[in-house]
Short mmCIF file of C-alpha atoms and ligand atoms in Angstrom, two decimals:
data_model
loop_
_atom_site.label_atom_id
_atom_site.label_comp_id
_atom_site.label_asym_id
_atom_site.label_seq_id
_atom_site.Cartn_x
_atom_site.Cartn_y
_atom_site.Cartn_z
CA UNK A 29 124.58 67.48 101.88
CA UNK A 30 127.84 66.87 100.06
CA UNK A 31 128.08 69.90 97.73
CA UNK A 32 130.03 73.06 98.54
CA UNK A 33 126.77 75.03 98.74
CA UNK A 34 124.93 75.68 102.00
CA UNK A 35 121.49 75.33 100.48
CA UNK A 36 120.13 73.82 97.28
CA UNK A 37 116.84 74.46 95.52
CA UNK A 38 115.17 72.50 92.71
CA UNK A 39 112.22 73.90 90.72
CA UNK A 40 109.99 71.29 89.10
CA UNK A 41 107.19 71.66 86.52
CA UNK A 42 105.80 69.37 83.83
CA UNK A 43 108.02 69.98 80.81
CA UNK A 44 110.99 71.84 82.39
CA UNK A 45 110.84 74.35 79.53
CA UNK A 46 108.44 77.12 80.71
CA UNK A 47 107.88 77.55 84.46
CA UNK A 48 110.73 75.78 86.25
CA UNK A 49 113.56 77.23 84.10
CA UNK A 50 112.08 80.67 84.79
CA UNK A 51 112.02 79.95 88.54
CA UNK A 52 115.63 78.79 88.33
CA UNK A 53 116.73 81.87 86.36
CA UNK A 54 114.85 84.42 88.47
CA UNK A 55 116.05 82.94 91.77
CA UNK A 56 119.64 82.71 90.51
CA UNK A 57 119.44 86.36 89.43
CA UNK A 58 118.10 87.53 92.79
CA UNK A 59 120.70 85.46 94.67
CA UNK A 60 123.41 87.01 92.53
CA UNK A 61 122.12 90.47 93.49
CA UNK A 62 122.35 89.48 97.17
CA UNK A 63 125.88 88.04 96.77
CA UNK A 64 124.56 84.58 97.63
CA UNK A 65 125.32 82.75 94.36
CA UNK A 66 128.16 80.76 95.90
CA UNK A 67 126.06 79.63 98.83
CA UNK A 68 122.88 78.51 97.10
CA UNK A 69 122.65 76.00 94.26
CA UNK A 70 119.63 76.31 91.95
CA UNK A 71 118.45 73.84 89.32
CA UNK A 72 115.23 72.78 87.59
CA UNK A 73 113.66 69.60 86.23
CA UNK A 74 110.42 68.23 84.79
CA UNK A 75 108.06 65.41 85.71
CA UNK A 76 107.60 64.63 82.00
CA UNK A 77 110.31 63.66 79.51
CA UNK A 78 108.88 65.08 76.25
CA UNK A 79 111.33 67.99 76.12
CA UNK A 80 114.43 66.35 77.63
CA UNK A 81 117.61 67.99 76.38
CA UNK A 82 115.81 71.04 74.99
CA UNK A 83 116.53 74.66 75.97
CA UNK A 84 113.77 76.68 77.67
CA UNK A 85 110.70 77.70 75.64
CA UNK A 86 111.44 80.87 73.57
CA UNK A 87 108.54 82.65 75.31
CA UNK A 88 110.12 82.06 78.75
CA UNK A 89 113.49 83.16 77.38
CA UNK A 90 111.81 86.31 76.02
CA UNK A 91 110.07 87.35 79.25
CA UNK A 92 113.27 86.69 81.22
CA UNK A 93 115.40 88.66 78.75
CA UNK A 94 113.01 91.61 78.99
CA UNK A 95 113.78 91.65 82.73
CA UNK A 96 117.54 91.34 82.23
CA UNK A 97 117.69 87.64 83.12
CA UNK A 98 119.42 84.91 81.13
CA UNK A 99 117.93 81.40 81.26
CA UNK A 100 120.42 78.56 81.17
CA UNK A 101 120.31 74.78 81.11
CA UNK A 102 118.54 72.03 79.25
CA UNK A 103 115.40 70.17 80.24
CA UNK A 104 115.89 67.06 82.32
CA UNK A 105 113.64 64.60 84.10
CA UNK A 106 113.32 64.82 87.88
CA UNK A 107 114.80 61.74 89.60
CA UNK A 108 114.51 59.98 92.96
CA UNK A 109 118.06 61.08 93.84
CA UNK A 110 116.98 64.73 93.69
CA UNK A 111 115.32 64.24 97.07
CA UNK A 112 118.75 63.44 98.53
CA UNK A 113 120.58 66.10 96.58
CA UNK A 114 118.34 69.13 97.20
CA UNK A 115 117.14 70.83 100.36
CA UNK A 116 114.08 72.43 98.76
CA UNK A 117 112.06 70.84 95.97
CA UNK A 118 109.45 73.25 94.63
CA UNK A 119 106.44 72.08 92.63
CA UNK A 120 105.02 74.74 90.33
CA UNK A 121 101.46 73.37 90.54
CA UNK A 122 99.33 70.83 92.38
CA UNK A 123 99.66 68.23 89.67
CA UNK A 124 103.47 68.48 89.80
CA UNK A 125 103.22 68.17 93.60
CA UNK A 126 101.23 64.93 93.35
CA UNK A 127 103.76 63.43 90.94
CA UNK A 128 106.62 64.53 93.18
CA UNK A 129 104.97 63.06 96.29
CA UNK A 130 104.97 59.69 94.57
CA UNK A 131 108.65 60.02 93.64
CA UNK A 132 109.45 61.21 97.16
CA UNK A 133 107.84 58.05 98.57
CA UNK A 134 110.41 56.02 96.58
CA UNK A 135 113.31 57.98 98.09
CA UNK A 136 114.78 58.27 101.55
CA UNK A 137 115.83 61.85 100.91
CA UNK A 138 115.39 64.79 103.22
CA UNK A 139 114.26 67.49 100.78
CA UNK A 140 111.46 69.79 101.88
CA UNK A 141 108.81 69.32 99.16
CA UNK A 142 106.19 72.05 98.76
CA UNK A 143 104.37 74.22 96.29
CA UNK A 144 106.67 77.07 95.28
CA UNK A 145 103.89 79.61 95.81
CA UNK A 146 103.62 78.63 99.47
CA UNK A 147 106.15 81.49 99.69
CA UNK A 148 104.01 83.90 97.60
CA UNK A 149 103.08 86.95 99.71
CA UNK A 150 100.04 87.63 97.42
CA UNK A 151 98.05 84.48 98.02
CA UNK A 152 94.53 84.23 96.60
CA UNK A 153 93.66 80.67 97.59
CA UNK A 154 95.14 79.08 94.47
CA UNK A 155 98.82 78.29 94.83
CA UNK A 156 99.46 77.09 91.28
CA UNK A 157 101.76 78.80 88.82
CA UNK A 158 99.40 78.20 85.86
CA UNK A 159 100.85 76.28 82.94
CA UNK A 160 101.34 78.91 80.21
CA UNK A 161 102.36 76.46 77.46
CA UNK A 162 99.11 76.45 75.45
CA UNK A 163 98.10 80.05 76.19
CA UNK A 164 99.06 83.45 74.82
CA UNK A 165 101.97 85.71 75.74
CA UNK A 166 100.00 87.30 78.62
CA UNK A 167 100.38 84.01 80.48
CA UNK A 168 104.14 84.40 80.41
CA UNK A 169 103.99 87.94 81.82
CA UNK A 170 101.63 86.80 84.58
CA UNK A 171 103.92 83.86 85.29
CA UNK A 172 106.92 86.18 85.52
CA UNK A 173 105.15 88.42 88.03
CA UNK A 174 104.17 85.48 90.25
CA UNK A 175 107.57 83.82 90.04
CA UNK A 176 109.48 87.05 90.65
CA UNK A 177 107.56 88.17 93.75
CA UNK A 178 107.68 84.63 95.17
CA UNK A 179 111.44 84.42 94.56
CA UNK A 180 111.87 87.76 96.33
CA UNK A 181 110.01 86.42 99.38
CA UNK A 182 111.96 83.14 99.28
CA UNK A 183 115.27 85.02 99.19
CA UNK A 184 114.20 86.83 102.38
CA UNK A 185 113.48 83.42 103.92
CA UNK A 186 116.90 82.14 102.82
CA UNK A 187 118.63 85.23 104.17
CA UNK A 188 117.23 84.56 107.61
CA UNK A 189 118.00 80.81 107.33
CA UNK A 190 121.61 81.50 106.29
CA UNK A 191 122.18 84.04 109.05
CA UNK A 192 121.20 81.64 111.82
P1 LIG B 8 106.15 73.69 81.77
O1 LIG B 8 105.16 73.85 80.52
O2 LIG B 8 105.66 72.49 82.55
O3 LIG B 8 105.98 74.96 82.51
O4 LIG B 8 107.53 73.49 81.17
C1 LIG B 8 104.84 72.80 79.64
C2 LIG B 8 105.73 72.47 78.64
C3 LIG B 8 105.41 71.47 77.76
C4 LIG B 8 104.21 70.79 77.88
C5 LIG B 8 103.33 71.12 78.90
C6 LIG B 8 103.66 72.12 79.78
N1 LIG B 8 103.86 69.78 76.95
O5 LIG B 8 102.76 69.26 77.03
O6 LIG B 8 104.69 69.44 76.08
#
């Protein structure tokens, strides 16, 4: 990898306005708390282009703000080059993973592509972060809980990776 960071992580969902910006913001916040911000680069993208250039959905901004987290960035489309640029590419659900597998097949990148919730310590058989876009506000709280506990577990994983 060519960047100054040791590790890089890309969150990917469909629109890049609800789930993946939250993943990006929560992970960045937890890394900041661990003093790892300079060592780990975090970004997010979408498999669909409908919201390109837009800020995160106000409902994601709201749930993040209630937990003291600021969401940054504008929606962008995931690209083939992301598989070269990032070490971890996280799909928020199975449909995102299928789309990303296709894109990965067009690349010769070395990113580790997986479902984000593969790192969730509370697994119940379904590893999707459900799409909250068309649901009520409860969906955003549930999403926050899932994303936050999975980020906590992933930070533990990174801590051991960075110490070896
Ligand atoms: P996200 O949510 O993939 O978590 O950003 C969605 C945002 C927009 C749409 C679908 C899901 N949409 O259909 O526009």
